[in-house]
XYZ file of C-alpha atoms in Angstrom:
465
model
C -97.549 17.367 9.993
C -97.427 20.059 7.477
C -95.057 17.488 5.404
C -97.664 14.563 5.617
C -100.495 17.083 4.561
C -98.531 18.205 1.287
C -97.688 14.592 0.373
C -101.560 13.784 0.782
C -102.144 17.015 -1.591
C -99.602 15.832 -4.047
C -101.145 12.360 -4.469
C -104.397 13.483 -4.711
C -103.383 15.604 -7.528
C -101.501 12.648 -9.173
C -105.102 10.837 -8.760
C -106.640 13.266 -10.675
C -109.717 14.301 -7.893
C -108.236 17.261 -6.794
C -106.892 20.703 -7.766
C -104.997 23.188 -5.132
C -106.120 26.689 -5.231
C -104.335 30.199 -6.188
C -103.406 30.403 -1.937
C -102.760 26.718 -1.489
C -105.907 25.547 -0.413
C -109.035 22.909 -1.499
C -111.181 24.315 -3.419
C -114.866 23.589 -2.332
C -115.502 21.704 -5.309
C -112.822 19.015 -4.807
C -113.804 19.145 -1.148
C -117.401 17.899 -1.739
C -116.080 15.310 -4.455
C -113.561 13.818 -2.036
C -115.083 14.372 1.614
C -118.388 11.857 2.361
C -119.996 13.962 4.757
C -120.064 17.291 2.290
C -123.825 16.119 1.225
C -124.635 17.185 4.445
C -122.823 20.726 4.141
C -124.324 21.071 0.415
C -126.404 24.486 0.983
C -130.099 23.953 -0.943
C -129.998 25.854 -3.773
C -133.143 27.840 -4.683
C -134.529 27.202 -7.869
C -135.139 29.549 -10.580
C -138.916 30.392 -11.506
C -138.691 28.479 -15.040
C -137.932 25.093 -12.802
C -140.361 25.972 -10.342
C -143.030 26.181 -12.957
C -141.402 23.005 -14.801
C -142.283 21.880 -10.694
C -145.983 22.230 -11.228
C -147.619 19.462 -12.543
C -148.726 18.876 -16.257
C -152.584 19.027 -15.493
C -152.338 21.713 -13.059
C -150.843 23.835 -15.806
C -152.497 23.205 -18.943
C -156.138 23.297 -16.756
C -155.282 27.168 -14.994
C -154.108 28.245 -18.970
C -156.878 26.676 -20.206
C -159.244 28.786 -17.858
C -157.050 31.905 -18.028
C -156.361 31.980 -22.004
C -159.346 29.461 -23.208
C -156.030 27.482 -24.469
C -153.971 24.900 -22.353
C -150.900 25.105 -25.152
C -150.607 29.076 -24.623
C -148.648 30.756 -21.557
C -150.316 33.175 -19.505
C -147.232 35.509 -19.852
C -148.009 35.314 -23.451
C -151.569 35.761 -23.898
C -151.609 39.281 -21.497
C -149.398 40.488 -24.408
C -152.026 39.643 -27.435
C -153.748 42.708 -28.363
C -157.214 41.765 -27.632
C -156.102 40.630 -24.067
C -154.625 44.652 -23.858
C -157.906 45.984 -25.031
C -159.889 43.760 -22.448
C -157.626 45.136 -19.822
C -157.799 48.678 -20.958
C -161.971 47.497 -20.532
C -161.386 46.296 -17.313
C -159.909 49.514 -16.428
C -162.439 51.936 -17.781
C -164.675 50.312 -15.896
C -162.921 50.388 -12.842
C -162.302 53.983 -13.134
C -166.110 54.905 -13.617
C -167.176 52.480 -10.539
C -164.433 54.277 -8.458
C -165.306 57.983 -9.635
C -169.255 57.061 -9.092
C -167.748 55.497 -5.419
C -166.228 58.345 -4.398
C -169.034 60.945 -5.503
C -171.500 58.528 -3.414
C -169.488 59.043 -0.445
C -168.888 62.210 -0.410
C -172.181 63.426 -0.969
C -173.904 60.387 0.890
C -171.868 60.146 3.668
C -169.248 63.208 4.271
C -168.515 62.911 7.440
C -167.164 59.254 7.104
C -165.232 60.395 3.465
C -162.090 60.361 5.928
C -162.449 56.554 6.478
C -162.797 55.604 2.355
C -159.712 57.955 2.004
C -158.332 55.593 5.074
C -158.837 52.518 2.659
C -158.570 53.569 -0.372
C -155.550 55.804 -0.891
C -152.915 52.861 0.394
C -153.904 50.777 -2.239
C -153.663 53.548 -5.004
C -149.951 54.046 -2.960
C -148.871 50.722 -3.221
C -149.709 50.016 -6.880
C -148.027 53.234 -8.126
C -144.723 52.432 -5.575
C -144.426 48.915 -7.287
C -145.190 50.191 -10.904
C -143.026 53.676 -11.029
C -140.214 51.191 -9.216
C -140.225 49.007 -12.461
C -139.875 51.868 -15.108
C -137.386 54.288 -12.816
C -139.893 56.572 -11.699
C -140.086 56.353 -8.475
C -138.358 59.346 -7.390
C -141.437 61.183 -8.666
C -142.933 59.770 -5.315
C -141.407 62.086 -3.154
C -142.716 64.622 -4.734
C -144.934 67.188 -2.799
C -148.082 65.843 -3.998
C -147.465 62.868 -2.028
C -145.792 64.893 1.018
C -149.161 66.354 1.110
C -151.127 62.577 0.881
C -148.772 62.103 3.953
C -150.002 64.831 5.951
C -153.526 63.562 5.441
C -152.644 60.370 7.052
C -150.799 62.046 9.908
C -153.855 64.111 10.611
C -155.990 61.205 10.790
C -153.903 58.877 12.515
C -152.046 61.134 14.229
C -153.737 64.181 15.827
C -157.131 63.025 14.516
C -158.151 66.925 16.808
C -155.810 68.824 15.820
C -157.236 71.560 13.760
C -154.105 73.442 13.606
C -153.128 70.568 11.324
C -156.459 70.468 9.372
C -155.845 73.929 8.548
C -152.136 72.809 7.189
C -153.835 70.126 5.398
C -156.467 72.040 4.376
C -154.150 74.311 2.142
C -152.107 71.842 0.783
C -155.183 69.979 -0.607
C -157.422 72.950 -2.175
C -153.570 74.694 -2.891
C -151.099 73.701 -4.762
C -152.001 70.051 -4.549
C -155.497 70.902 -6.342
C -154.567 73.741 -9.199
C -151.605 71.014 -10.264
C -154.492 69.869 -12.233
C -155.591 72.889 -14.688
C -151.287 73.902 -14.375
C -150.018 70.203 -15.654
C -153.125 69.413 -17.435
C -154.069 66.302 -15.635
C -157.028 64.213 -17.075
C -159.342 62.322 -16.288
C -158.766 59.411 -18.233
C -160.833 56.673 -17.319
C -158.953 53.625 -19.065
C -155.536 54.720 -18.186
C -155.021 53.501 -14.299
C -151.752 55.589 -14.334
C -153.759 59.027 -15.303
C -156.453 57.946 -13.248
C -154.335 57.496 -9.694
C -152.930 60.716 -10.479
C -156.146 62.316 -10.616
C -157.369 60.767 -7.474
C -153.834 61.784 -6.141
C -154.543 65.394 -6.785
C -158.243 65.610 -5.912
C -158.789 63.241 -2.557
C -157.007 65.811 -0.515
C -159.309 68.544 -1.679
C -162.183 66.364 -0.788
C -161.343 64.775 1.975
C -160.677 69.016 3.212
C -164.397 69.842 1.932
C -166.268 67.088 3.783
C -164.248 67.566 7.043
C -164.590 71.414 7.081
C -168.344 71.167 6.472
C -169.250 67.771 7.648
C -167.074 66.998 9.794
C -165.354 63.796 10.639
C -167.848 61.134 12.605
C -166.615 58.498 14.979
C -166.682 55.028 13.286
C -168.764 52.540 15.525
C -166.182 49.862 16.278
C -169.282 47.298 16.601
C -169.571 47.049 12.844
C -166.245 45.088 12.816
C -167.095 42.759 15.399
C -163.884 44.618 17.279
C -166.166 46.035 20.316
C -165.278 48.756 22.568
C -162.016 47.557 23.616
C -159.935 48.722 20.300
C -160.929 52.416 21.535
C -157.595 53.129 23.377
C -156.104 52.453 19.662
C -157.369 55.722 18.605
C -158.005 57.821 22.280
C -157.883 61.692 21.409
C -154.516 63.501 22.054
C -154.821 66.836 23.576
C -156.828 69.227 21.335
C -156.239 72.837 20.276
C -159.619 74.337 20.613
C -160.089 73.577 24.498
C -162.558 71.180 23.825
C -163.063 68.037 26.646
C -160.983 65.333 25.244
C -159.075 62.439 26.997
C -155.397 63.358 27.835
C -153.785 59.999 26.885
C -153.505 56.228 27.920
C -151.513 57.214 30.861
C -154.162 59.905 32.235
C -157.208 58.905 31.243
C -159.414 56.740 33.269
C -161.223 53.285 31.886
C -164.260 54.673 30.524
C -162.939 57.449 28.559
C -160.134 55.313 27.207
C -162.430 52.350 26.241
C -164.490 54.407 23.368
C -164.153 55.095 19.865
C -162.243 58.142 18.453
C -162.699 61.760 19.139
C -162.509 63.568 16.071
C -163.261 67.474 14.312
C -166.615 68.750 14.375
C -167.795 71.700 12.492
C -168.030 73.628 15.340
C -164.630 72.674 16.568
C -163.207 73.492 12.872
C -165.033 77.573 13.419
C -162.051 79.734 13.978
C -162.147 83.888 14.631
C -160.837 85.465 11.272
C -158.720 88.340 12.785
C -155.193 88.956 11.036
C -152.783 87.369 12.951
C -154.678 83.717 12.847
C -155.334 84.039 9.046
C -151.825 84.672 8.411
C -150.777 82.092 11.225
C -153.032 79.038 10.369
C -153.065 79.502 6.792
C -149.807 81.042 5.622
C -147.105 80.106 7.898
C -147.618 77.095 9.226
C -148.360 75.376 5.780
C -144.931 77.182 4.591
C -142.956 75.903 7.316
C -144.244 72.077 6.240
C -143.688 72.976 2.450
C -139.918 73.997 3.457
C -139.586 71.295 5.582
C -140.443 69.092 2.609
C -138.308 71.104 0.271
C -135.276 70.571 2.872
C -135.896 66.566 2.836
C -136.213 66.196 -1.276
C -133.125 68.628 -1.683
C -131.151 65.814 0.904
C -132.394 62.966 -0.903
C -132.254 63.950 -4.534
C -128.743 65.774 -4.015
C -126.771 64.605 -1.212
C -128.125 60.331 -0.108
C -128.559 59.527 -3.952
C -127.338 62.011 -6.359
C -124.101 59.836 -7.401
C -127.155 57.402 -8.752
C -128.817 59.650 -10.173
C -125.930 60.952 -11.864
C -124.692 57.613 -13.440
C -127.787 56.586 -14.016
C -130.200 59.134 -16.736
C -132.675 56.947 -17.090
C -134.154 57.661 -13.639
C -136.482 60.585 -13.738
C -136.883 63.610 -11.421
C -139.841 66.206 -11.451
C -136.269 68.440 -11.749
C -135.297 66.460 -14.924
C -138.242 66.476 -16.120
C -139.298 69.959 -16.130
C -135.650 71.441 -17.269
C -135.581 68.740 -20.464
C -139.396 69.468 -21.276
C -139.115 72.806 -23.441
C -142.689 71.968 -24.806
C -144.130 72.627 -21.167
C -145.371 76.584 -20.426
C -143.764 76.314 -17.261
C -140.523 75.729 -18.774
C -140.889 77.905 -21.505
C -141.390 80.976 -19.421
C -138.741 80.398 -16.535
C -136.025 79.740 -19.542
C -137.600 83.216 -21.194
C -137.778 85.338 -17.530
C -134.068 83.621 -16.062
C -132.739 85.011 -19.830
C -134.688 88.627 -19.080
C -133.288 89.029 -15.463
C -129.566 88.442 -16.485
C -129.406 84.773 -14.808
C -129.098 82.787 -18.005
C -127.470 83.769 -21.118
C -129.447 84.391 -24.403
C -128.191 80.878 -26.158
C -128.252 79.037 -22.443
C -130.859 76.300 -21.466
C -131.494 74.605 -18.539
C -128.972 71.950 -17.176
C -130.658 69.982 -14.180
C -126.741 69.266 -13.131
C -126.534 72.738 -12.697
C -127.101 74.760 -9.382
C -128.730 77.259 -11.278
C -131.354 75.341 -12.411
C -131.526 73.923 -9.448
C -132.335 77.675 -8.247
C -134.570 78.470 -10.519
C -137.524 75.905 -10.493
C -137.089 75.403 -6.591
C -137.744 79.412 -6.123
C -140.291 78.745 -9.289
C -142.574 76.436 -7.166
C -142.386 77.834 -3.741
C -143.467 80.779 -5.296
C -146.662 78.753 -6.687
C -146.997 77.380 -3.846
C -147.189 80.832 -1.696
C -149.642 82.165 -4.500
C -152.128 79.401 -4.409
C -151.861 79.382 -0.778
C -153.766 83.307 -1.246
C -157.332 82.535 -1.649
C -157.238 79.418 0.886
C -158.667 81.825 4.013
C -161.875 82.525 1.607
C -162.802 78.805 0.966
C -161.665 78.127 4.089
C -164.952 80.996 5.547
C -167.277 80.264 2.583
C -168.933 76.835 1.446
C -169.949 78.542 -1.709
C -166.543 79.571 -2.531
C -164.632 76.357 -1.631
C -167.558 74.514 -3.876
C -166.900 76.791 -6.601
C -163.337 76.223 -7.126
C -163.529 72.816 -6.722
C -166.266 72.411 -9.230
C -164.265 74.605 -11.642
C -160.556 72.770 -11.433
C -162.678 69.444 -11.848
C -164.134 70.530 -14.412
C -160.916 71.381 -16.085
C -159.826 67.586 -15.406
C -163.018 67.054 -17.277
C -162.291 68.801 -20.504
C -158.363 67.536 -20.202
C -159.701 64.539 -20.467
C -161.529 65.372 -23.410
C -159.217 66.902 -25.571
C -156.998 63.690 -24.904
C -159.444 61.288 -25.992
C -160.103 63.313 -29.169
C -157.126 64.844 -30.083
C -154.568 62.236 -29.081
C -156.225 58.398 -27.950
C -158.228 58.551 -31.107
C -155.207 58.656 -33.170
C -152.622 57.258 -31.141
C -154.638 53.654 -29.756
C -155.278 52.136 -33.105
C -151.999 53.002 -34.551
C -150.063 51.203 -31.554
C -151.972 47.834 -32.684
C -150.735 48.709 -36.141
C -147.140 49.323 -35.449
C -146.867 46.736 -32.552
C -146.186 49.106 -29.697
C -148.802 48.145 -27.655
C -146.714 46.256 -24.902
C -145.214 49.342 -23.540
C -144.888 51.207 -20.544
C -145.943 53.949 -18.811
C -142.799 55.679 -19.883
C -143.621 54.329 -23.614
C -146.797 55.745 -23.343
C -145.680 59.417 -22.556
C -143.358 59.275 -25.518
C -145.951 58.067 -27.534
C -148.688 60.817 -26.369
C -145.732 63.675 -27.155
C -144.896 62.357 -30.748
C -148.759 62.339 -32.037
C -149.063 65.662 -29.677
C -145.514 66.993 -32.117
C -147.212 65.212 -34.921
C -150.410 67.209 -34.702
C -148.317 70.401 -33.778
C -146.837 69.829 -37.693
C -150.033 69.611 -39.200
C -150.861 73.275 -38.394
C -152.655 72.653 -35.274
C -150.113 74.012 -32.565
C -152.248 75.490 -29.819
C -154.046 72.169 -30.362
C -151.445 70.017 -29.556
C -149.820 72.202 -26.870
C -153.361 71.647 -24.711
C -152.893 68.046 -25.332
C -149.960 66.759 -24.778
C -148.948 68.805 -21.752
C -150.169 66.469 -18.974
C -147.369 64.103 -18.472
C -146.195 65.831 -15.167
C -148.994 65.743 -13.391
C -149.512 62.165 -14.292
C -146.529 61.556 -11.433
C -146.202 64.497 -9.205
C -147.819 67.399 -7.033
């Protein structure tokens, strides 16, 4: 049998419709020419997105680039690059940005106690864009940093142990700590056509408010009637057991019909009132928030240097708050960890930072739980006083404010007509940074140093906490 197959091999070859393999076999080429029923094998091959859009039809086309671009002969992907369609963008979001800051004020002073449910709704979205946009220019390791750890927390708290105010507490000092002073530390601005400077802002500051409403507001239970969902979505949310000794329904598997079939409990003001002896300040508001900041330290150290740091390593293109930080000698932070690690005998006098190295590693990890622990210090007395936690609010935003500012008149003015000029307007984020530090050096030549320092220092917080 083996003889009669080779003979059929050898005349097939002879006929010209087939060609043995490197092990002796058909390849699947000459078995579709030669076998009838290999149509019906024949996998369907997906096609490519310039063939699907050769798929749509000639009107179709022409009539949606007609009402996109006002011109059925020019491409969409084409026309979002012209520079007026970039200015109508940058427009669109200025606009955005002023509706959503004038949003979010209305709410908050409006409405407080329901500030937890825009949060609910609104921070995903700001989540989602920034995963899918940081994902295209290799920053998305920035979005484990502890800004978003934080953002996390917020979630768990309302989702999770909605009164728990052991947790608020937590959440409470990650959002008016080092979540909130990030802003006047990294210089973030408020920015309004910049989407990227304006998600970090809202990154930075929704904690903080979402905090202030809750601890002097409260949280109020949403009326599941307004969505047409009725009463019997309640057991979705039923209270877990609280902390205070309040009445609250044990659970699904304790709790009887009626107190199952309701909307959620959540914090009131009263329930938030805590006794301010010793032991509970230091408890609520210094070691259980350090415990969740190791924990979080723990889980970026295993990511960044044990699951991925072989592609990290081969690839320098991907960007780390690490990286960042220990390649950014223009940054005060930076500046003064490479002058005090020098002082204290830990880095030679001609050494800089190398964020391969396990003493930079040391350095900036001790650097920010130490910032951490420090802004964690007045947390008890905004925490007791409205007036306090109102003040330093007020005051960091208002630093946002005049970072915003300094950008627009110190760096946009000179930098957004100039990129029209030069053609760099269809950059990235990334493109943008680089741009905002060369005007920033450019300005720093012309004499204006402590100028351009207070200008172009914000990239940092622009991606992380």
């Amino acid at each position: 049998m083996a003889e009669a197959v080779m003979r059929r091999r050898r005349r097939g070859e002879e006929n010209g419709y087939m060609s043995p393999t490197s092990d002796g076999e058909d390849s699947p080429r000459e078995w579709r020419r030669r076998n009838p029923l290999a149509p019906f094998f024949k996998r369907p091959r997906r096609p490519s997105l310039p063939e699907g859009a050769r798929a749509i039809p000639e009107g179709a086309r022409n009539f949606v680039r007609a009402k996109l671009t006002g011109d059925p002969r020019v491409r969409v992907r084409d026309y979002v690059k012209m520079p007026r369609t970039i200015q109508t963008i940058d427009k669109v979001s200025f606009t955005l940005g002023v509706v959503g800051l004038m949003l979010t004020q209305f709410v908050a002073t409006e409405h407080p106690e329901y500030f937890w449910f825009y949060y609910l709704c609104g921070a995903p979205l700001v989540f989602i864009y920034r995963i899918i946009m940081y994902r295209m220019i290799k920053y998305h390791y920035f979005l484990i940093d502890f800004c978003y750890y934080a953002n996390l927390a917020c979630f768990l708290h309302m989702l999770g142990a909605p009164t728990s105010g052991r947790l608020f507490r937590s959440v409470f000092a990650y959002g008016n700590g080092p979540i909130l002073w990030a802003i006047p530390l990294w210089r973030n601005s408020l920015v309004f056509h910049s989407h990227d400077k304006v998600q970090s802002v809202f990154i930075h500051t929704a904690p903080a408010i979402l905090t202030w409403c809750t601890r002097w507001y409260g949280q109020g239970d949403l009326t599941w009637s307004w969505w047409g969902l009725g009463d019997a979505t309640g057991w979705l949310f039923a209270a877990r057991e609280g902390d205070h000794g309040q009445a609250v329904a044990p659970g699904l598997m304790y709790a009887d019909v009626a107190a199952v079939h309701r909307a959620p409990n959540r914090l009131t003001v009263e329930q938030l009132t805590m006794s301010y002896d010793v032991v509970d300040v230091v408890r609520e508001f210094y070691v259980y928030p350090v415990v969740g900041y190791l924990i979080w330290q723990v889980i970026y150290l295993v990511i960044t240097e044990l699951f991925y740091v072989k592609r990290l390593d081969n690839d320098p293109e991907l960007v780390t708050s690490l990286r960042w930080l220990a390649n950014d000698y223009k940054a005060p932070v930076t500046r003064w960890a490479l002058r005090t690690s020098r002082r204290v005998g830990l880095f030679a006098q001609d050494e800089l930072f190398d964020h391969n190295s396990l003493k930079t590693k040391f350095v900036f990890v001790s650097l920010q739980l130490v910032y951490t622990m420090v802004t964690f210090l007045p947390i008890p007395m905004c925490y007791a006083s409205k007036a306090v936690h109102t003040t330093v609010m007020l005051l960091v935003f208002l630093s946002c404010i005049w970072n915003g500012a300094e950008y627009y008149i110190d760096i946009f003015s000179r930098r957004y007509a100039k990129k029209f000029d030069d053609g760099t307007f269809m950059g990235s984020v990334r493109d943008d940074d680089n741009a905002d530090a060369a005007v920033a050096e450019a300005v720093l030549a012309a004499g204006s140093g402590d100028l351009a320092r207070r200008s172009g220092g914000g990239d940092l917080a622009r991606r992380s906490g």
